[in-house]
PDB file of C-alpha atoms in Angstrom:
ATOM      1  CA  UNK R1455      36.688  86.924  45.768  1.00  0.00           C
ATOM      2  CA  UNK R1456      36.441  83.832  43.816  1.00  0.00           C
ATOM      3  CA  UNK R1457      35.587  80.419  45.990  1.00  0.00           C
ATOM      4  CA  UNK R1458      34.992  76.634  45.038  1.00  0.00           C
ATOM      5  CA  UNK R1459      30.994  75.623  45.669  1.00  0.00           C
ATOM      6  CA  UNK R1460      32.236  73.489  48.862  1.00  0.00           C
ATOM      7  CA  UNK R1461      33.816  76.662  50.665  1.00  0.00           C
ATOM      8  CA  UNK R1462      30.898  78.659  49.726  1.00  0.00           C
ATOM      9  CA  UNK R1463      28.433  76.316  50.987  1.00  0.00           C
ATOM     10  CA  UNK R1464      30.494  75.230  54.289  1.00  0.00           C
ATOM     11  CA  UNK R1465      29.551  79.022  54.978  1.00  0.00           C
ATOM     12  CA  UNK R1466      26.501  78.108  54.561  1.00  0.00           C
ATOM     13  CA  UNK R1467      26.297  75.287  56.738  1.00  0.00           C
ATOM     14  CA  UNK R1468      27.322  77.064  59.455  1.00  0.00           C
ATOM     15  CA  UNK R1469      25.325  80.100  58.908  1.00  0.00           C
ATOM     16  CA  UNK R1470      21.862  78.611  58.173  1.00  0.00           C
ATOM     17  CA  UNK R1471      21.433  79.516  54.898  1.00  0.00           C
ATOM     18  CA  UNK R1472      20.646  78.521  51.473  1.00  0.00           C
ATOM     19  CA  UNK R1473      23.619  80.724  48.651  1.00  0.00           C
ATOM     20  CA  UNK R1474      21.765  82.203  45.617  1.00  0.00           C
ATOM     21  CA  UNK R1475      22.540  80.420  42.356  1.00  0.00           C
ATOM     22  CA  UNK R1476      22.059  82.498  40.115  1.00  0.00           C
ATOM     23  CA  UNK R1477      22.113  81.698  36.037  1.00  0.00           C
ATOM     24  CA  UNK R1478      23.341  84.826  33.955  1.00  0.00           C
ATOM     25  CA  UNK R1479      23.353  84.641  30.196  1.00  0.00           C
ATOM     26  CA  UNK R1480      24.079  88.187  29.493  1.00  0.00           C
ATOM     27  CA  UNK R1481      26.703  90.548  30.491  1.00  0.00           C
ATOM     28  CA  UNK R1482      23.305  92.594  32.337  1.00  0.00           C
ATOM     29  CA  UNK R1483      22.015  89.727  34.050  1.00  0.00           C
ATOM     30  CA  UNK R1484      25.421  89.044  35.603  1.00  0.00           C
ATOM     31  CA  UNK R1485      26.100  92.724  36.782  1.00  0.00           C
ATOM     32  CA  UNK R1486      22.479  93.190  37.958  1.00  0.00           C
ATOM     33  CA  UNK R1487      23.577  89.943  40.810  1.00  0.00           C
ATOM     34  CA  UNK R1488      26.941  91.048  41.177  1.00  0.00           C
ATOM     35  CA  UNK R1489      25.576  94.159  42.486  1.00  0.00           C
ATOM     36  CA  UNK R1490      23.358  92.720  44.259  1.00  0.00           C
ATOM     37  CA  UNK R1491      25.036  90.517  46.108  1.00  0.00           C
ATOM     38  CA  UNK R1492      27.583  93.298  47.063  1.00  0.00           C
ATOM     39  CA  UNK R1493      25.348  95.597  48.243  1.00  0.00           C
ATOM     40  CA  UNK R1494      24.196  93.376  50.364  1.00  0.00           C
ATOM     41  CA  UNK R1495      27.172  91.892  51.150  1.00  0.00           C
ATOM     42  CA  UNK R1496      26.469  88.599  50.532  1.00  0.00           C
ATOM     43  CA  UNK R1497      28.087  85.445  48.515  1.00  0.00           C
ATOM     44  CA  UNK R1498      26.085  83.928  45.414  1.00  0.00           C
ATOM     45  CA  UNK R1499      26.733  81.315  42.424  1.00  0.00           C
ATOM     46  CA  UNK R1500      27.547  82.971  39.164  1.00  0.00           C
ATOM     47  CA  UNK R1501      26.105  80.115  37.094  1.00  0.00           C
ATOM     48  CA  UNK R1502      26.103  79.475  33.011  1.00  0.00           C
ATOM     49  CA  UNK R1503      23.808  77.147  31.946  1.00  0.00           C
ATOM     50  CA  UNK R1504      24.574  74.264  29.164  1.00  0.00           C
ATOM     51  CA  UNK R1505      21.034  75.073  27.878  1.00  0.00           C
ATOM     52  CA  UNK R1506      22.118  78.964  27.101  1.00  0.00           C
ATOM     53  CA  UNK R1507      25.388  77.877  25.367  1.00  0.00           C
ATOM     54  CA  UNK R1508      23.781  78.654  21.878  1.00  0.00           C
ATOM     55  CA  UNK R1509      22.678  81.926  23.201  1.00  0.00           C
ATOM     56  CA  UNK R1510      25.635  82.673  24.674  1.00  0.00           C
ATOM     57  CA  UNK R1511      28.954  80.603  24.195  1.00  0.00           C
ATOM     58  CA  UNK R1512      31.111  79.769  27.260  1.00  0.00           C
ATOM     59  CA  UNK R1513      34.022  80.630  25.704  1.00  0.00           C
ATOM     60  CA  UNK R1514      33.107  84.302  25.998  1.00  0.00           C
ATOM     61  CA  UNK R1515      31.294  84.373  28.852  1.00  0.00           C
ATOM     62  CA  UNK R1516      33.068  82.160  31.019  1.00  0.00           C
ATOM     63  CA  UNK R1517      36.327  84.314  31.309  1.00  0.00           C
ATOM     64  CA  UNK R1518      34.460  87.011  32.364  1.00  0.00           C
ATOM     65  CA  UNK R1519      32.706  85.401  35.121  1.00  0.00           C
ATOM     66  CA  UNK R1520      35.702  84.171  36.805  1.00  0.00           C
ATOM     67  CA  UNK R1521      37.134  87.554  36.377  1.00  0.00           C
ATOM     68  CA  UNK R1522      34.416  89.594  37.622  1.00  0.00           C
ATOM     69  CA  UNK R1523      34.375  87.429  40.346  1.00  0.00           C
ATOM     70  CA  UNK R1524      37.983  87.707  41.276  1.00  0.00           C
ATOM     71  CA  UNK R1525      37.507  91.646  41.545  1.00  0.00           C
ATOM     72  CA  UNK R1526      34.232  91.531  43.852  1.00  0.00           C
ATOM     73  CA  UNK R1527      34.054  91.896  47.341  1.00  0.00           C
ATOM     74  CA  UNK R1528      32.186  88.897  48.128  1.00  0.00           C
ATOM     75  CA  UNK R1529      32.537  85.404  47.770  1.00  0.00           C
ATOM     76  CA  UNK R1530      31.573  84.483  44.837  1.00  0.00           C
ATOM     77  CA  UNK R1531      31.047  80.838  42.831  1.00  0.00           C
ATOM     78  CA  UNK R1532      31.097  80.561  39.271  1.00  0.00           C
ATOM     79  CA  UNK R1533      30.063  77.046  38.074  1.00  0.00           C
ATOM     80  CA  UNK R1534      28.703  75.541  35.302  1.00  0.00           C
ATOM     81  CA  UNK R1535      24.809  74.161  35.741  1.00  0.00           C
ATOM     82  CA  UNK R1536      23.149  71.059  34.288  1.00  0.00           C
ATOM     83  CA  UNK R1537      26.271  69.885  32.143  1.00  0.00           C
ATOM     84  CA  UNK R1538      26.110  67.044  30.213  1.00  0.00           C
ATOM     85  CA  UNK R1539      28.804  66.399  27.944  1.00  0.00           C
ATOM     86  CA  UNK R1540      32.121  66.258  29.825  1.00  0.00           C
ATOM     87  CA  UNK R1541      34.516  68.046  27.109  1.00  0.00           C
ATOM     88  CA  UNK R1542      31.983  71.399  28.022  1.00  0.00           C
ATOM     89  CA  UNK R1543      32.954  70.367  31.832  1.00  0.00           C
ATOM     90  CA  UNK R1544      36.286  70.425  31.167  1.00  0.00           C
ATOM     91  CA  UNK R1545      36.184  73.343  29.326  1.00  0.00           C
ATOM     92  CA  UNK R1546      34.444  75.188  32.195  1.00  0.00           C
ATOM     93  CA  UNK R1547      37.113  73.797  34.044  1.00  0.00           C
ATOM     94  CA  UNK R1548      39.775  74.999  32.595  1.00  0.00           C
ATOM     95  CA  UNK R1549      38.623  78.552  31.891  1.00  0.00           C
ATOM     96  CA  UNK R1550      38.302  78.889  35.621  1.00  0.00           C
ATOM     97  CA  UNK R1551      34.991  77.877  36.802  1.00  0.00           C
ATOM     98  CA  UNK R1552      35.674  76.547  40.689  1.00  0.00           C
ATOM     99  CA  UNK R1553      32.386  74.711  40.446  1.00  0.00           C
ATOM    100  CA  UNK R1554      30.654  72.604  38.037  1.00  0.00           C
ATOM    101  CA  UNK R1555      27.462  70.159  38.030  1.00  0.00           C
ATOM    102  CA  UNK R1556      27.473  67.144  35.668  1.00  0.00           C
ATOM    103  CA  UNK R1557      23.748  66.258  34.990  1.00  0.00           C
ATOM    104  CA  UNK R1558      23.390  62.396  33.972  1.00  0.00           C
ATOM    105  CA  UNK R1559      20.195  61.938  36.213  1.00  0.00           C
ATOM    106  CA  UNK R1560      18.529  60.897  32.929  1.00  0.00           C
ATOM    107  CA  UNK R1561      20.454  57.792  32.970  1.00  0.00           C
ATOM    108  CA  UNK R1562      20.055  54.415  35.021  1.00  0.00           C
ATOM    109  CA  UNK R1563      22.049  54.707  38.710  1.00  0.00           C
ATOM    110  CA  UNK R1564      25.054  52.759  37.901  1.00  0.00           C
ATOM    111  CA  UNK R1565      25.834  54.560  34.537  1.00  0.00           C
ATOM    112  CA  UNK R1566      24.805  57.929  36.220  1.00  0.00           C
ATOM    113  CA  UNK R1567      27.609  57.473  38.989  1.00  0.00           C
ATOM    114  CA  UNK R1568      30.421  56.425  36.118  1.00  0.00           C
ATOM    115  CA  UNK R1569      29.473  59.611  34.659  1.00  0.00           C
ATOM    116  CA  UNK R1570      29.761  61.481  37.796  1.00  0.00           C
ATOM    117  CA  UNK R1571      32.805  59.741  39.469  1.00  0.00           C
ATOM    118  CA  UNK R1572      34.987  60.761  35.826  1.00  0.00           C
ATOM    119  CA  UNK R1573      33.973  64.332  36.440  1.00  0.00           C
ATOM    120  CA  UNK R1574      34.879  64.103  40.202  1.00  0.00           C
ATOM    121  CA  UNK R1575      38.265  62.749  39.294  1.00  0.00           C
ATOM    122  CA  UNK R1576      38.986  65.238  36.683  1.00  0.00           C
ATOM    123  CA  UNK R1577      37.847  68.505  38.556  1.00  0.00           C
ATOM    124  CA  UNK R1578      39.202  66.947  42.231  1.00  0.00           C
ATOM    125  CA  UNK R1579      43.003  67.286  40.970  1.00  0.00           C
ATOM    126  CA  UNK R1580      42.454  71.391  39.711  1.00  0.00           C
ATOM    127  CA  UNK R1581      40.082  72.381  43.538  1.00  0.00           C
ATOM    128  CA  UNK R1582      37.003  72.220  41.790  1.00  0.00           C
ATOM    129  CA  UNK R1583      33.608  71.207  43.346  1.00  0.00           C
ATOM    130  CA  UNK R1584      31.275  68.813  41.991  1.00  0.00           C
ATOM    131  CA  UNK R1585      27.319  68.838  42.332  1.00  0.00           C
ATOM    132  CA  UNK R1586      25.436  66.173  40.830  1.00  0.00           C
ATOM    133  CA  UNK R1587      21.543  65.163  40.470  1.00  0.00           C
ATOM    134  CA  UNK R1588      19.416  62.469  41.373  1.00  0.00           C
ATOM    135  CA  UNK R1589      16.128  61.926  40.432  1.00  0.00           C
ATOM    136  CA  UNK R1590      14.174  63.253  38.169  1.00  0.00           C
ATOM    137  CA  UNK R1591      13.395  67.185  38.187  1.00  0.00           C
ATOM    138  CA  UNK R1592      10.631  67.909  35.538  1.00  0.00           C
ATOM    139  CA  UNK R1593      10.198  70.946  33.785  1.00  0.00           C
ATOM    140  CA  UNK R1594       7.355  73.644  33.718  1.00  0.00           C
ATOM    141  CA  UNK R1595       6.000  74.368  29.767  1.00  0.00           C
ATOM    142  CA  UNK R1596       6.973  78.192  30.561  1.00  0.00           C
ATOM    143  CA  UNK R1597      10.485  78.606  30.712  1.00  0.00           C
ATOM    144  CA  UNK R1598      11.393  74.298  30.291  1.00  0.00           C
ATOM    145  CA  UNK R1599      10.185  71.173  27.713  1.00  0.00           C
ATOM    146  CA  UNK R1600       7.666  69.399  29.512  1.00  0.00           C
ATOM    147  CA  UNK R1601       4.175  69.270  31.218  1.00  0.00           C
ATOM    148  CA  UNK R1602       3.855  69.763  34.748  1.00  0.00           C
ATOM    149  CA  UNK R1603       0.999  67.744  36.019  1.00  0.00           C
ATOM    150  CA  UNK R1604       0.730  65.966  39.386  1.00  0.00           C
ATOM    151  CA  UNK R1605       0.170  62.743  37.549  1.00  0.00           C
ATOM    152  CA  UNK R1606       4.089  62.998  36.886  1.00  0.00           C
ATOM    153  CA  UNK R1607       4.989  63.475  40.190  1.00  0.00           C
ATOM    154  CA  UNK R1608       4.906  60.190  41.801  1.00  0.00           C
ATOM    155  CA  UNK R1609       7.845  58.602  44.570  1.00  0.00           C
ATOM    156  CA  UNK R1610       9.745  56.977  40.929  1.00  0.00           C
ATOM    157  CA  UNK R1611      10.595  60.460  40.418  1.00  0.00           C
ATOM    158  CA  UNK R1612      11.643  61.732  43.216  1.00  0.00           C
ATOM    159  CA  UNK R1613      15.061  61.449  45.045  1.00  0.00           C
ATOM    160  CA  UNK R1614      15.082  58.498  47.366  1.00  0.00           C
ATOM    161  CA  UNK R1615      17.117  59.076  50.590  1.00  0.00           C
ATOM    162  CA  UNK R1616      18.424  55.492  50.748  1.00  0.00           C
ATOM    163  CA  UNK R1617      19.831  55.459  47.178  1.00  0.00           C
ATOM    164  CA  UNK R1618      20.729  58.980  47.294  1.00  0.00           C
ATOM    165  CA  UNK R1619      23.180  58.164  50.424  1.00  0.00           C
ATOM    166  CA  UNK R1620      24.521  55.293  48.660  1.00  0.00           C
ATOM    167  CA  UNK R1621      25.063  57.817  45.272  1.00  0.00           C
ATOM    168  CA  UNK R1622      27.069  60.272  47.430  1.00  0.00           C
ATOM    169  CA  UNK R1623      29.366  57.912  49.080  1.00  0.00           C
ATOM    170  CA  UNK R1624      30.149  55.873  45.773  1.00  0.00           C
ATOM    171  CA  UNK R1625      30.815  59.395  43.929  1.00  0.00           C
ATOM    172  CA  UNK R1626      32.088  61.868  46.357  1.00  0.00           C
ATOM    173  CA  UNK R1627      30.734  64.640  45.439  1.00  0.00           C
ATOM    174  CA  UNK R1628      30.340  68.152  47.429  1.00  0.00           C
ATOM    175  CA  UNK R1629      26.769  68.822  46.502  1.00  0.00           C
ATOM    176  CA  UNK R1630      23.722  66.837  45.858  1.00  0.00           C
ATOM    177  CA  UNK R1631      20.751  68.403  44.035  1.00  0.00           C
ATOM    178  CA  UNK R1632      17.434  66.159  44.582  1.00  0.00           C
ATOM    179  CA  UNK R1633      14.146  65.762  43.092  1.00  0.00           C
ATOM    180  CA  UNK R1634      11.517  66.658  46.311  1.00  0.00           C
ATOM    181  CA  UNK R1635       8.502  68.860  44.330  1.00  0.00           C
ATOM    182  CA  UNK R1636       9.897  71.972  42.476  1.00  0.00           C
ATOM    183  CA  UNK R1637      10.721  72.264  38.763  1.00  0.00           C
ATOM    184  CA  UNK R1638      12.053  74.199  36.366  1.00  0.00           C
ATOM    185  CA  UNK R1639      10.842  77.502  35.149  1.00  0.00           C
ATOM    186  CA  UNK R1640       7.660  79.066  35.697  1.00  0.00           C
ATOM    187  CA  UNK R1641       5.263  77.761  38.293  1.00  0.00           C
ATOM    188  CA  UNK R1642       1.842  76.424  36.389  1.00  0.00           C
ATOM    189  CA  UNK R1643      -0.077  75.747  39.955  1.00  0.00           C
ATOM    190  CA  UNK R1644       1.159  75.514  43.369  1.00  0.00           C
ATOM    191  CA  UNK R1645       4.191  73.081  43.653  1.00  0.00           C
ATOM    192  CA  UNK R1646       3.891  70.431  46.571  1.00  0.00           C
ATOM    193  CA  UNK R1647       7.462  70.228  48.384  1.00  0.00           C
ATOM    194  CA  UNK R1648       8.023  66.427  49.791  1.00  0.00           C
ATOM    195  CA  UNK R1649      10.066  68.327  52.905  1.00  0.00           C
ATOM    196  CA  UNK R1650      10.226  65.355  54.861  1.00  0.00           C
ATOM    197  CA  UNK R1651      11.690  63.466  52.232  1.00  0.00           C
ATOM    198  CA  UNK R1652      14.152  66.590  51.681  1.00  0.00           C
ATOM    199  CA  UNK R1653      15.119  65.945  55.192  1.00  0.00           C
ATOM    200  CA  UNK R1654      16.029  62.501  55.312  1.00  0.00           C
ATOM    201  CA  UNK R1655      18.245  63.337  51.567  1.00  0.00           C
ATOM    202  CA  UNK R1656      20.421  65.838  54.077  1.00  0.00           C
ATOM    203  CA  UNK R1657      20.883  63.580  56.959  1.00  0.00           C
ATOM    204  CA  UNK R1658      21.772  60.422  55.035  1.00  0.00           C
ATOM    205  CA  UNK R1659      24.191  61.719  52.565  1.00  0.00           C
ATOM    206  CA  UNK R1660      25.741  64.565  54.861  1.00  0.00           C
ATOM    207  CA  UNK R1661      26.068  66.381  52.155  1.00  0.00           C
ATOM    208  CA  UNK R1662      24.682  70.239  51.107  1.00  0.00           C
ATOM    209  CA  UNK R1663      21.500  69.870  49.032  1.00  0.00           C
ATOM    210  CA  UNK R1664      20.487  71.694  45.721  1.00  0.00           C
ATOM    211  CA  UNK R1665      17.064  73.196  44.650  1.00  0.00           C
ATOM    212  CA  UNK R1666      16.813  73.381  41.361  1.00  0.00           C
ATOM    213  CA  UNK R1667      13.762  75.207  40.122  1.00  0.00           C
ATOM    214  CA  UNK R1668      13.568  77.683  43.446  1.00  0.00           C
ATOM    215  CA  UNK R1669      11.858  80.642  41.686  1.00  0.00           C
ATOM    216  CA  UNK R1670       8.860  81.570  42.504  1.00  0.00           C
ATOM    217  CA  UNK R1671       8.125  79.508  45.703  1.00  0.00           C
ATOM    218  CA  UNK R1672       6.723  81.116  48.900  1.00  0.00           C
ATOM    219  CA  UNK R1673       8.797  82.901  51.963  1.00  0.00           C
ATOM    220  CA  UNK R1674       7.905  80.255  54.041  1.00  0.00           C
ATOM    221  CA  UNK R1675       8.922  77.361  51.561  1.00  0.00           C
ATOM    222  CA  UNK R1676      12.279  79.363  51.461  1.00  0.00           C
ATOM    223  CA  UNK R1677      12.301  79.174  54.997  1.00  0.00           C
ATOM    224  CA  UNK R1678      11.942  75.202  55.667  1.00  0.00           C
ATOM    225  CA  UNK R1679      13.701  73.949  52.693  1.00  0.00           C
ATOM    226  CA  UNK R1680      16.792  76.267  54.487  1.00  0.00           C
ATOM    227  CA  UNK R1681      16.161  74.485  57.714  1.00  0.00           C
ATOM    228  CA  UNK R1682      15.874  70.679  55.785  1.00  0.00           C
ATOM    229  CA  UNK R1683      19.743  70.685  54.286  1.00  0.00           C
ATOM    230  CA  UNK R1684      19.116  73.027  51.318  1.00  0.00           C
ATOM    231  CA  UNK R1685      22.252  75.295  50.758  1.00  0.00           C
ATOM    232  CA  UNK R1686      22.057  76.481  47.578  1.00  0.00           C
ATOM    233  CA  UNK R1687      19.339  77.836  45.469  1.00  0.00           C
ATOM    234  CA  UNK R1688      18.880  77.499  41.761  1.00  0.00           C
ATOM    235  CA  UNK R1689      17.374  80.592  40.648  1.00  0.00           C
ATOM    236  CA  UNK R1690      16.850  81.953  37.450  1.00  0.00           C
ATOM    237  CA  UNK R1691      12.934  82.476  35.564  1.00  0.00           C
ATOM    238  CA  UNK R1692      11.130  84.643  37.766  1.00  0.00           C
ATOM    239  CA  UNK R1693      14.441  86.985  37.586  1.00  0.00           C
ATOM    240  CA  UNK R1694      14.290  87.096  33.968  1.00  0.00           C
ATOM    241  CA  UNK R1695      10.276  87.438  33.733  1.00  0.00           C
ATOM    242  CA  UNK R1696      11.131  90.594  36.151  1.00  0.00           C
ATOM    243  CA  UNK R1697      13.534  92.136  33.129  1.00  0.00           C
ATOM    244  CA  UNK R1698      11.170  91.544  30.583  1.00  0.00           C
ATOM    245  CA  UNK R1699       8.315  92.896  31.893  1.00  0.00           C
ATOM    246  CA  UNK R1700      10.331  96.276  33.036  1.00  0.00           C
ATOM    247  CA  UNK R1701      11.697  96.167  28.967  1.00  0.00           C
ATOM    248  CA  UNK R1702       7.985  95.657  27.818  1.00  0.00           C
ATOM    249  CA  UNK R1703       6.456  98.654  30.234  1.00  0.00           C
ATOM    250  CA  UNK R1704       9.498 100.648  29.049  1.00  0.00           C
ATOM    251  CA  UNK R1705       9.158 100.238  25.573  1.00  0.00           C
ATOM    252  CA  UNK R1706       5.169 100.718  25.411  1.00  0.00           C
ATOM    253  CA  UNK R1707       5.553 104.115  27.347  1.00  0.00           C
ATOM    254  CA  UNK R1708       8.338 105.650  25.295  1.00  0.00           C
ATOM    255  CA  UNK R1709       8.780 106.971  21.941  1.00  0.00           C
ATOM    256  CA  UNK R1710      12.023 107.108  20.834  1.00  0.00           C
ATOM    257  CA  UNK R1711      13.690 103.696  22.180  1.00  0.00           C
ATOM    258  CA  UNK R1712      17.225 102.973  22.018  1.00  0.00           C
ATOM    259  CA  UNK R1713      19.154  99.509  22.727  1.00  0.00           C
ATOM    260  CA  UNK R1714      21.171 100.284  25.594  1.00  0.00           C
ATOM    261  CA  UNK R1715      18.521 102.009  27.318  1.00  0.00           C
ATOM    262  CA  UNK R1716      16.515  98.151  27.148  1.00  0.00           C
ATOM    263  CA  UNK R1717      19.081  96.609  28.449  1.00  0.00           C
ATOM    264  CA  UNK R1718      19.865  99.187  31.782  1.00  0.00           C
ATOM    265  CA  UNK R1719      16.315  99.467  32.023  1.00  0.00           C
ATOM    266  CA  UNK R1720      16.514  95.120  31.972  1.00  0.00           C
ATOM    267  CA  UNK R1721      19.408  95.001  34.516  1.00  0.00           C
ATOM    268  CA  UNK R1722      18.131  97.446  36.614  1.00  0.00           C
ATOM    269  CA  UNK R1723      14.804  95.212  37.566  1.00  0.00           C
ATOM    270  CA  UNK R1724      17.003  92.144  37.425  1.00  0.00           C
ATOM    271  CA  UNK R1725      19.002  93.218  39.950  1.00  0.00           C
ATOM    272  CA  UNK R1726      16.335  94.122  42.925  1.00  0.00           C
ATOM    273  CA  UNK R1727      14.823  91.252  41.913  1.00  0.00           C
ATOM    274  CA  UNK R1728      18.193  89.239  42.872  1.00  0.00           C
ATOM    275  CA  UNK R1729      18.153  91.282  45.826  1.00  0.00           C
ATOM    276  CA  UNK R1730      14.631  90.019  47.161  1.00  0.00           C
ATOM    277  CA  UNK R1731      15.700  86.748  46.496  1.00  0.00           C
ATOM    278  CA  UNK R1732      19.454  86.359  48.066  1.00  0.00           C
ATOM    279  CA  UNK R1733      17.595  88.126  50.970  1.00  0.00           C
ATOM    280  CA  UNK R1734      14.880  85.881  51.655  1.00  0.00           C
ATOM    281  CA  UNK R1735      18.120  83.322  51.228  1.00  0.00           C
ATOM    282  CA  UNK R1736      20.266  85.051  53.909  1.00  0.00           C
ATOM    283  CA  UNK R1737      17.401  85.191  56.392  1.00  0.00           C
TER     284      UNK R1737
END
């Protein structure tokens, strides 16, 4: 059953609980959560990434997202994560996608919400939800581009309730991903969530907030960030370290090795590795 973000997360809302988001830049990795989620009976994000274009182009995967979604049993998302250039948006858009996030957090506020409120406008008139991001979410060096180092993480970087409420009122938009202590990829030491701050980002905007970077975190972190305003969770290394490593023990344990036998032994770990997550999510 395929739903915009903003129905999907008004579940949410009501329910308690964050939706798994989940990236998928094969045809495996999107099976492995679409089974998942419907053996458990539970709605997730279908998500392709801007950053896996090269590696896999939208224009083939995208139709059969929106299609496999259609057929499943649950509600299902697909949207496009951390877009940047607005004719890929569109693109998304028109394919099918019944979510999409435009990413200018790089740029100052004002240009940021110009950027956003074009997006808003476009996907608004064709029932398509809109998340945007503010502040700045910095990246791991396993799995991202830069450092993580607490000497990065000061308040400049973070999202800033105040600003953030007046970004969702000038822009409109039906989910907010903030900046509050997790980044992308894999965790280097113990991240330090700011959950107070997280707090204040849901009550002032009224809005459903984002975690990007929410592999790898504790149960308990799970927990609270669930109870703070977060509704849907951005999760995609720690699924895709769990494929690998089941494709590395399977290869050095076998002699005679044969593609598709990689990939089902890849999209078999994937998949109860989505299932730990969207139930942790669901609790």
């Amino acid at each position: 059953m395929l739903v915009t973000l903003k129905e999907n997360l008004e579940m949410a809302e009501k329910g308690n609980y964050a939706v798994g988001a989940f990236n998928v830049p094969t045809l495996e990795a999107a099976r492995a959560a679409l089974e998942a989620a419907e053996e458990l009976k539970a709605p997730i994000i279908l998500a392709h990434a801007e950053v896996h274009n090269e590696l896999m182009p939208l224009e083939f995967i995208g139709p059969i997202l929106v299609e496999l979604a259609k057929k499943a049993s649950v509600p299902i998302t697909v949207h496009l994560d951390h877009g940047s250039q607005f004719d890929l948006i569109k693109q998304a858009i028109d394919i099918g996608f019944t979510s999409v996030m435009i990413d200018a957090s790089h740029l100052p506020f004002e240009a940021n919400v110009r950027e956003v409120k074009k997006v808003v406008e476009y996907a608004r008139k064709r029932n398509v939800s809109v998340e945007a991001e503010l502040g700045v979410m910095t990246d791991s060096t396993i799995g991202g581009g830069e450092s993580y180092d607490d000497s990065d993480k000061g308040d400049g970087i973070y999202t800033d309730p105040e600003t953030a409420k007046v970004f969702v009122a000038e822009t409109d938009i039906d989910a907010l991903a903030a900046a509050f202590g997790t980044v992308h990829g894999i965790y280097l030491e113990e991240p330090k969530l700011d959950f107070h701050r997280l707090q204040q980002i849901y009550k002032g905007t009224g809005k459903p907030v984002v975690m990007h970077g929410g592999s790898g975190l504790k149960e308990d972190d799970y927990t609270q960030v669930i109870n703070a305003g977060v509704r849907k969770i951005n999760y995609y290394s720690y699924a895709a370290k769990a494929g690998a490593e089941a494709v590395k023990h399977y290869v050095n344990h076998k002699e005679h090795i044969f593609y598709h036998d990689i990939t089902a032994v890849a999209k078999k770990a994937m998949k109860q590795n989505y299932q730990r997550a969207i139930e942790i999510f669901m609790n």
